[in-house]
Tab-separated table of C-alpha atoms in Angstrom:
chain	number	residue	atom	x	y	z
A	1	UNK	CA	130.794	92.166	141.728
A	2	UNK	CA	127.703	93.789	143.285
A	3	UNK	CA	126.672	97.068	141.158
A	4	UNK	CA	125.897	100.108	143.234
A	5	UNK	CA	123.198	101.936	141.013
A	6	UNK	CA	121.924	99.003	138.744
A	7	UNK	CA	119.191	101.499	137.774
A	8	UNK	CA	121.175	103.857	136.430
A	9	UNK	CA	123.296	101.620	134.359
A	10	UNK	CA	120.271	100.094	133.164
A	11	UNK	CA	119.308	103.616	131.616
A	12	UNK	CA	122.883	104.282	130.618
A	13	UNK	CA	122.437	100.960	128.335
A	14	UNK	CA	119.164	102.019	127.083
A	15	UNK	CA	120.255	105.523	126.043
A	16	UNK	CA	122.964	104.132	124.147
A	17	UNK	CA	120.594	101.504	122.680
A	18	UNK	CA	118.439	104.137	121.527
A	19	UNK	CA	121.561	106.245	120.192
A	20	UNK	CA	122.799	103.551	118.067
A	21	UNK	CA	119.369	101.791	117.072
A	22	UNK	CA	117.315	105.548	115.858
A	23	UNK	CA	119.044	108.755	116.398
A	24	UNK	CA	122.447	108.068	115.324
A	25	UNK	CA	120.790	106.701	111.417
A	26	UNK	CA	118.273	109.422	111.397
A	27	UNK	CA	121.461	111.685	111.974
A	28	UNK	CA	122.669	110.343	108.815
A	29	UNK	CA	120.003	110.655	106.617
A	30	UNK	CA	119.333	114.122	107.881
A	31	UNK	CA	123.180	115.086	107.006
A	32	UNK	CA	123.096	113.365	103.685
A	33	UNK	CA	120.210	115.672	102.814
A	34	UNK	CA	122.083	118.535	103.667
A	35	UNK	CA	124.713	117.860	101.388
A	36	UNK	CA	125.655	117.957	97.952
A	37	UNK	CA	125.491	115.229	95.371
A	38	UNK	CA	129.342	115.794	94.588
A	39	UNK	CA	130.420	116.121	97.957
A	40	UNK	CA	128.418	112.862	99.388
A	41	UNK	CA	130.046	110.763	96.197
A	42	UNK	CA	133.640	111.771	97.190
A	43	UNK	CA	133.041	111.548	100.895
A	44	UNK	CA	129.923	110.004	102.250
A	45	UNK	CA	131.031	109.868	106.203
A	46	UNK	CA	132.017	113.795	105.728
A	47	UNK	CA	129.459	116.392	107.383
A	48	UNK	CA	128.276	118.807	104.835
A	49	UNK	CA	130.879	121.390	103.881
A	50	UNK	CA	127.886	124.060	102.777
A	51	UNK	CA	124.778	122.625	104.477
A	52	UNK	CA	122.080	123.257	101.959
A	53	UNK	CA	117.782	122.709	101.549
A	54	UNK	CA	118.319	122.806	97.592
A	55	UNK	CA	117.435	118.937	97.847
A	56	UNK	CA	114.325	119.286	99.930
A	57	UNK	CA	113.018	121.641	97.041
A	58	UNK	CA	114.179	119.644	94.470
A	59	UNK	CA	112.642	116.185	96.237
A	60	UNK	CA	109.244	118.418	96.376
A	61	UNK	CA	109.197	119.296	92.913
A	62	UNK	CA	110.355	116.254	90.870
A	63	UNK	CA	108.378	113.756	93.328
A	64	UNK	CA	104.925	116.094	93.071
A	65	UNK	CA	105.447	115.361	96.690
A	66	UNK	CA	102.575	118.059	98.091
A	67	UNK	CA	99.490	115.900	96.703
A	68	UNK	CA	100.807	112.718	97.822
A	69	UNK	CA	100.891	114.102	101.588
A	70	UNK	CA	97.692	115.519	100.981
A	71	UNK	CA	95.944	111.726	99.510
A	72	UNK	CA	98.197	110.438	102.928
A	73	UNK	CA	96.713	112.839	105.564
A	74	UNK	CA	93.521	112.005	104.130
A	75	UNK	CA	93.846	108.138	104.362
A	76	UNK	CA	95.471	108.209	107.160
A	77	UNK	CA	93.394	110.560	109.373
A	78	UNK	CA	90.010	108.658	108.169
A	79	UNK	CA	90.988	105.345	109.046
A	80	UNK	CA	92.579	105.620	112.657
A	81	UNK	CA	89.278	107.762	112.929
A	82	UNK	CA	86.787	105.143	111.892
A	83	UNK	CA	89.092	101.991	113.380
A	84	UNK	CA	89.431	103.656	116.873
A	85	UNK	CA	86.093	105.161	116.968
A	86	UNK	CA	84.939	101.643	116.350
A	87	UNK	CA	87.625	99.668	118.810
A	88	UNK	CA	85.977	102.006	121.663
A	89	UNK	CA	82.564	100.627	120.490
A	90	UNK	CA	83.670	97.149	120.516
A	91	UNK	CA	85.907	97.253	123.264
A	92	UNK	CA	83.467	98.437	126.072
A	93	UNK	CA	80.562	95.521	125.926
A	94	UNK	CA	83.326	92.798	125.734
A	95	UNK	CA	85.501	94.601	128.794
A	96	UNK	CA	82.089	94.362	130.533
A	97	UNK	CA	81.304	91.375	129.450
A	98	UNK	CA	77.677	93.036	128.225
A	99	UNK	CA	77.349	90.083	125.505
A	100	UNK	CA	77.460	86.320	124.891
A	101	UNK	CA	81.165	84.700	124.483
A	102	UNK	CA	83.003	88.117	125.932
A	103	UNK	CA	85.535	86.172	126.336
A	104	UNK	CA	85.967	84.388	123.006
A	105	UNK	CA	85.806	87.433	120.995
A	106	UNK	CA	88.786	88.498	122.977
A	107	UNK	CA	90.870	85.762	122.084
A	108	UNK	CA	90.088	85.964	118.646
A	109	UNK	CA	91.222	89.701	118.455
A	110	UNK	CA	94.172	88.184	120.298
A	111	UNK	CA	94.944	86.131	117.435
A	112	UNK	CA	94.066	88.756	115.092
A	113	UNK	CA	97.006	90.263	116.232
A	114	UNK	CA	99.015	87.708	115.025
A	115	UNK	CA	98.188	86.664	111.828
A	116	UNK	CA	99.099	88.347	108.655
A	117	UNK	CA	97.156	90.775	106.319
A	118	UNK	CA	95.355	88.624	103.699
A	119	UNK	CA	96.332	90.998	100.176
A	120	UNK	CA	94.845	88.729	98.000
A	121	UNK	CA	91.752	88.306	99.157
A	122	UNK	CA	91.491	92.038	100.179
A	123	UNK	CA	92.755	92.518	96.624
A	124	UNK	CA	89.621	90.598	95.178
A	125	UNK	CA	87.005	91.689	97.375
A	126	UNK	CA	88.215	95.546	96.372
A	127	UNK	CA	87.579	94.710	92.747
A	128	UNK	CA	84.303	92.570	93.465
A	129	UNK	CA	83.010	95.640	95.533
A	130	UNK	CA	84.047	98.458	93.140
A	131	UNK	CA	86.920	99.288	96.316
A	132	UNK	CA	90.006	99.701	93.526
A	133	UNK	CA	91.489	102.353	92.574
A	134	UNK	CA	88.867	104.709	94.933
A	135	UNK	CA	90.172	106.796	97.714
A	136	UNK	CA	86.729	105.845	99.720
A	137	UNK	CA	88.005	102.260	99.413
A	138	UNK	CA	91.354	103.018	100.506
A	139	UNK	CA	90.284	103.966	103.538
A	140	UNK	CA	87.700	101.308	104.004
A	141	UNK	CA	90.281	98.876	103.295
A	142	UNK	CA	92.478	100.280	105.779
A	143	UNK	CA	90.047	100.488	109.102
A	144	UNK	CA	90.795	96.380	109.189
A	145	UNK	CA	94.490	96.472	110.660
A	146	UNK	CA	93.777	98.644	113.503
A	147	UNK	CA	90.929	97.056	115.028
A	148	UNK	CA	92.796	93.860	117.059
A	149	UNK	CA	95.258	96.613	119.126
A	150	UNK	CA	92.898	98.975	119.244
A	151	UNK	CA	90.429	96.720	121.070
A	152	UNK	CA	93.091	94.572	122.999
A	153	UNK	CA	94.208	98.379	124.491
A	154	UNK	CA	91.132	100.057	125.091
A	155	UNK	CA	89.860	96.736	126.534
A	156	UNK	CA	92.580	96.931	129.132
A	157	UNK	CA	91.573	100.646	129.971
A	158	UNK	CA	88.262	100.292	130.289
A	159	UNK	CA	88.397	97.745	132.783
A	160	UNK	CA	89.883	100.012	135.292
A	161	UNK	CA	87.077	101.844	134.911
A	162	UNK	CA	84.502	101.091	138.151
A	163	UNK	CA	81.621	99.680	136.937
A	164	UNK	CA	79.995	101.811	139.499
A	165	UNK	CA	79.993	104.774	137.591
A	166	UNK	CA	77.822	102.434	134.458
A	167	UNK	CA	75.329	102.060	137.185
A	168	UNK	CA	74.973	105.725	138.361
A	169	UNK	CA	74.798	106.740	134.508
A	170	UNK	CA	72.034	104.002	133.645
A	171	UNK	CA	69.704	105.438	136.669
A	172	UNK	CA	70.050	108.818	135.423
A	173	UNK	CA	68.757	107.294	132.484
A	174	UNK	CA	72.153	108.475	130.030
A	175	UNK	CA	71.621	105.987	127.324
A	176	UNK	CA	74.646	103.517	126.119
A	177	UNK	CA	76.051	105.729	123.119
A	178	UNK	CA	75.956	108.631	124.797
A	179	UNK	CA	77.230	107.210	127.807
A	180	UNK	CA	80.137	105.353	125.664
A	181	UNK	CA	81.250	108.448	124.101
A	182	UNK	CA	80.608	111.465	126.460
A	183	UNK	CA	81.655	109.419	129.367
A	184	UNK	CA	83.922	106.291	128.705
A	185	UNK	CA	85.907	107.978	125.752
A	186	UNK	CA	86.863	111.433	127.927
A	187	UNK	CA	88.332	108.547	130.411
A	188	UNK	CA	89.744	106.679	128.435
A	189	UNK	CA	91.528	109.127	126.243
A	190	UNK	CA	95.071	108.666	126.311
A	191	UNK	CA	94.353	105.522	125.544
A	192	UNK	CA	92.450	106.249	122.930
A	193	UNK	CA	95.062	108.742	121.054
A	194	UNK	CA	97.819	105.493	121.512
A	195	UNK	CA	95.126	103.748	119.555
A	196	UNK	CA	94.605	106.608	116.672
A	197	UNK	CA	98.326	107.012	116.463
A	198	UNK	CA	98.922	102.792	116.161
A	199	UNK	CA	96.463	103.076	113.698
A	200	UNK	CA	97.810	106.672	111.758
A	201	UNK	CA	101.473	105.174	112.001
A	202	UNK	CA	100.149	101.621	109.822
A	203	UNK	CA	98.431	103.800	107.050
A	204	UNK	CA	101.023	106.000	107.043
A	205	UNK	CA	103.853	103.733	106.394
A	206	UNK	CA	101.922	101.427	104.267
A	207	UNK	CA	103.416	100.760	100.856
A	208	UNK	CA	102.552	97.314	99.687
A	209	UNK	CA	98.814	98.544	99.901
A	210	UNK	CA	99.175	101.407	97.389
A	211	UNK	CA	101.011	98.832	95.196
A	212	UNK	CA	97.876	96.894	94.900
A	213	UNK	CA	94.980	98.653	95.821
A	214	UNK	CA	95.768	101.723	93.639
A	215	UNK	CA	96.521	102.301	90.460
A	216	UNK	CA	95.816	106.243	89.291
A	217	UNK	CA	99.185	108.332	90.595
A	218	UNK	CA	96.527	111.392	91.737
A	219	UNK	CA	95.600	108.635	94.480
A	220	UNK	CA	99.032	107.555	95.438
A	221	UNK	CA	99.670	108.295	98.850
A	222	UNK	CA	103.525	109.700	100.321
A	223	UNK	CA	104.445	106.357	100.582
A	224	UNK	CA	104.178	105.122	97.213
A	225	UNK	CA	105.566	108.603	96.147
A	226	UNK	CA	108.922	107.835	97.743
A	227	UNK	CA	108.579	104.189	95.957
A	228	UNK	CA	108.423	105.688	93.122
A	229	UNK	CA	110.756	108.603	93.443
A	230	UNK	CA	113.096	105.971	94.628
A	231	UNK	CA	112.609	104.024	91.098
A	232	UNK	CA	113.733	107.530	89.319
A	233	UNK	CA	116.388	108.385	90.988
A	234	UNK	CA	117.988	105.418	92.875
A	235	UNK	CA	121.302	107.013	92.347
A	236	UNK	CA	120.728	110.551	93.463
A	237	UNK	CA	121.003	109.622	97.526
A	238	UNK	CA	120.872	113.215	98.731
A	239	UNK	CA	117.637	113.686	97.319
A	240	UNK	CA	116.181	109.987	98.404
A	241	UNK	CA	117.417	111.259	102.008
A	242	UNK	CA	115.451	114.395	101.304
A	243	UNK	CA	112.038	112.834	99.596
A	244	UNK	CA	112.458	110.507	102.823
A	245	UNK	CA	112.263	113.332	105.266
A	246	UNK	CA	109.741	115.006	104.024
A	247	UNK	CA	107.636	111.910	104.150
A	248	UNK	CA	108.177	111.296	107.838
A	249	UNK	CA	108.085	114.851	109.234
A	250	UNK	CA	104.439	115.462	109.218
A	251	UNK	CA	104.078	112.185	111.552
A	252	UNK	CA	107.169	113.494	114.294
A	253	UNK	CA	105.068	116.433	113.939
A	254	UNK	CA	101.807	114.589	115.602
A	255	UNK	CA	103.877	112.469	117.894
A	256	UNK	CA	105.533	115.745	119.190
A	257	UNK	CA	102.152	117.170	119.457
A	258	UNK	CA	101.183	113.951	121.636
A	259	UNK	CA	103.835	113.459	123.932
A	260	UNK	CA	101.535	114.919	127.104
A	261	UNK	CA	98.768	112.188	125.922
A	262	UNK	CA	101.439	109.484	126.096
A	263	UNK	CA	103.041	110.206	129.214
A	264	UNK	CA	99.492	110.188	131.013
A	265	UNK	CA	98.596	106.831	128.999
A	266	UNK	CA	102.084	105.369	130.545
A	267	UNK	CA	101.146	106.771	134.077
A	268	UNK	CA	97.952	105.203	134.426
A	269	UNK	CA	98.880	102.111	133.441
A	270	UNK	CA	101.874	102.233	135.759
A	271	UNK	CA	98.937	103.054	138.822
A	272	UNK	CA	96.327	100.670	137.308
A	273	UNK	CA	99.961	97.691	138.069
């Protein structure tokens, strides 16, 4: 049997892929924080008889959630910064092949992308170097994980780039920082916010770093909040539905904010195929 529109039954699938993987759960937790404790115990599949956002209040209160988003934007925002800002700077002379074994390095970030975060090590060196316990070494910490995307991406954009346009800037005399960030990174861009995001999103989520790297709870980001909100109150699921909300709503926020960047990083790399 031939099918007449494979296309749209191959985005019929998807949609209800996406429905049953994502928005369907995140339905769920968003009723259960609606509802009551007594009214989720005696019927847990039951939509909220008096939707309520006593929870939310409650979850911001008893978790002392408002500093921990505050430690987390911080984190967060600093090391997609740094790792991005410094993915453009090592991404352009190995796209260009400007230095010796271009092509090596790439392969090695290749493989960077495979292989797992070392904790221990990054555990010792933060105590050897006075990193523990510091918000400065948090971050520092935390610039690492981004890099091997980040670089692998912006690698890809820039080489769509015509080298033509290096040429014109280097007679003008525009020299290479300037010419890297006033010219490359205003091209490259959507690729660029992909790359901050990637690297916002792994901070963000992060919980087995605040386990080890920090110890004083002003420091603790949202993520170790929730942890240990969760250790409280493992019983109280209306509120854990709430705390977890709160947690992830600044971050929809961004990706809401970025959708236009996104959609213009997809279309050129649909054109540059």
């Amino acid at each position: 049997m031939q099918l007449r529109n494979p296309r749209w039954v191959a985005r019929l699938t998807g949609g209800i892929l996406i429905a049953l993987l994502f928005l369907i759960p995140m339905l769920y937790v968003v009723m259960i924080s609606l509802e009551s404790p007594g009214h989720f115990l005696v019927e847990p599949l039951a939509p909220p008889l008096r939707p309520s956002v006593g929870n939310f209040q409650s979850a911001w209160v008893q978790g002392d959630l408002g500093p921990q988003i505050v430690n987390t934007i911080i984190y967060s925002v600093s090391a997609a910064g740094i790792s991005t800002g410094l993915s453009l700077l090592i991404a352009f002379p190995i796209s260009r092949t400007l230095i010796r074994w271009s092509s090596s390095l790439y392969k090695l970030f290749v493989i960077g992308i495979c292989l797992p975060l070392p904790i221990i090590p990054l555990f010792i060196e933060a105590q050897h170097l006075h990193l523990y316990d510091s918000r400065i070494g948090y971050v520092i910490l935390h610039i690492e994980p981004g890099l091997p995307i980040g670089v692998l991406l912006l690698c890809a954009f820039i080489a769509s780039i015509p080298k033509e346009l290096d040429e014109a800037a280097a007679m003008d005399g525009c020299g290479y920082l300037r010419y890297v960030f006033r010219f490359v990174g205003p091209l490259a861009w959507p690729s660029i916010v992909i790359v901050f995001l990637y690297s916002l999103l792994g901070v963000w989520n992060d919980i087995i770093g605040p386990v080890v790297f920090l110890a004083s709870p002003g420091l603790f980001p949202i993520s170790r909040g929730v942890y240990t909100f969760y250790s409280a109150n493992q019983s109280a699921y209306t509120l854990l539905a709430a705390a977890v909300l709160i947690a992830s709503f600044p971050v929809v926020l961004v990706f809401m904010a970025s959708q236009r960047q996104l959609l213009r990083a997809t279309m050129g790399a649909g054109l540059q195929k």
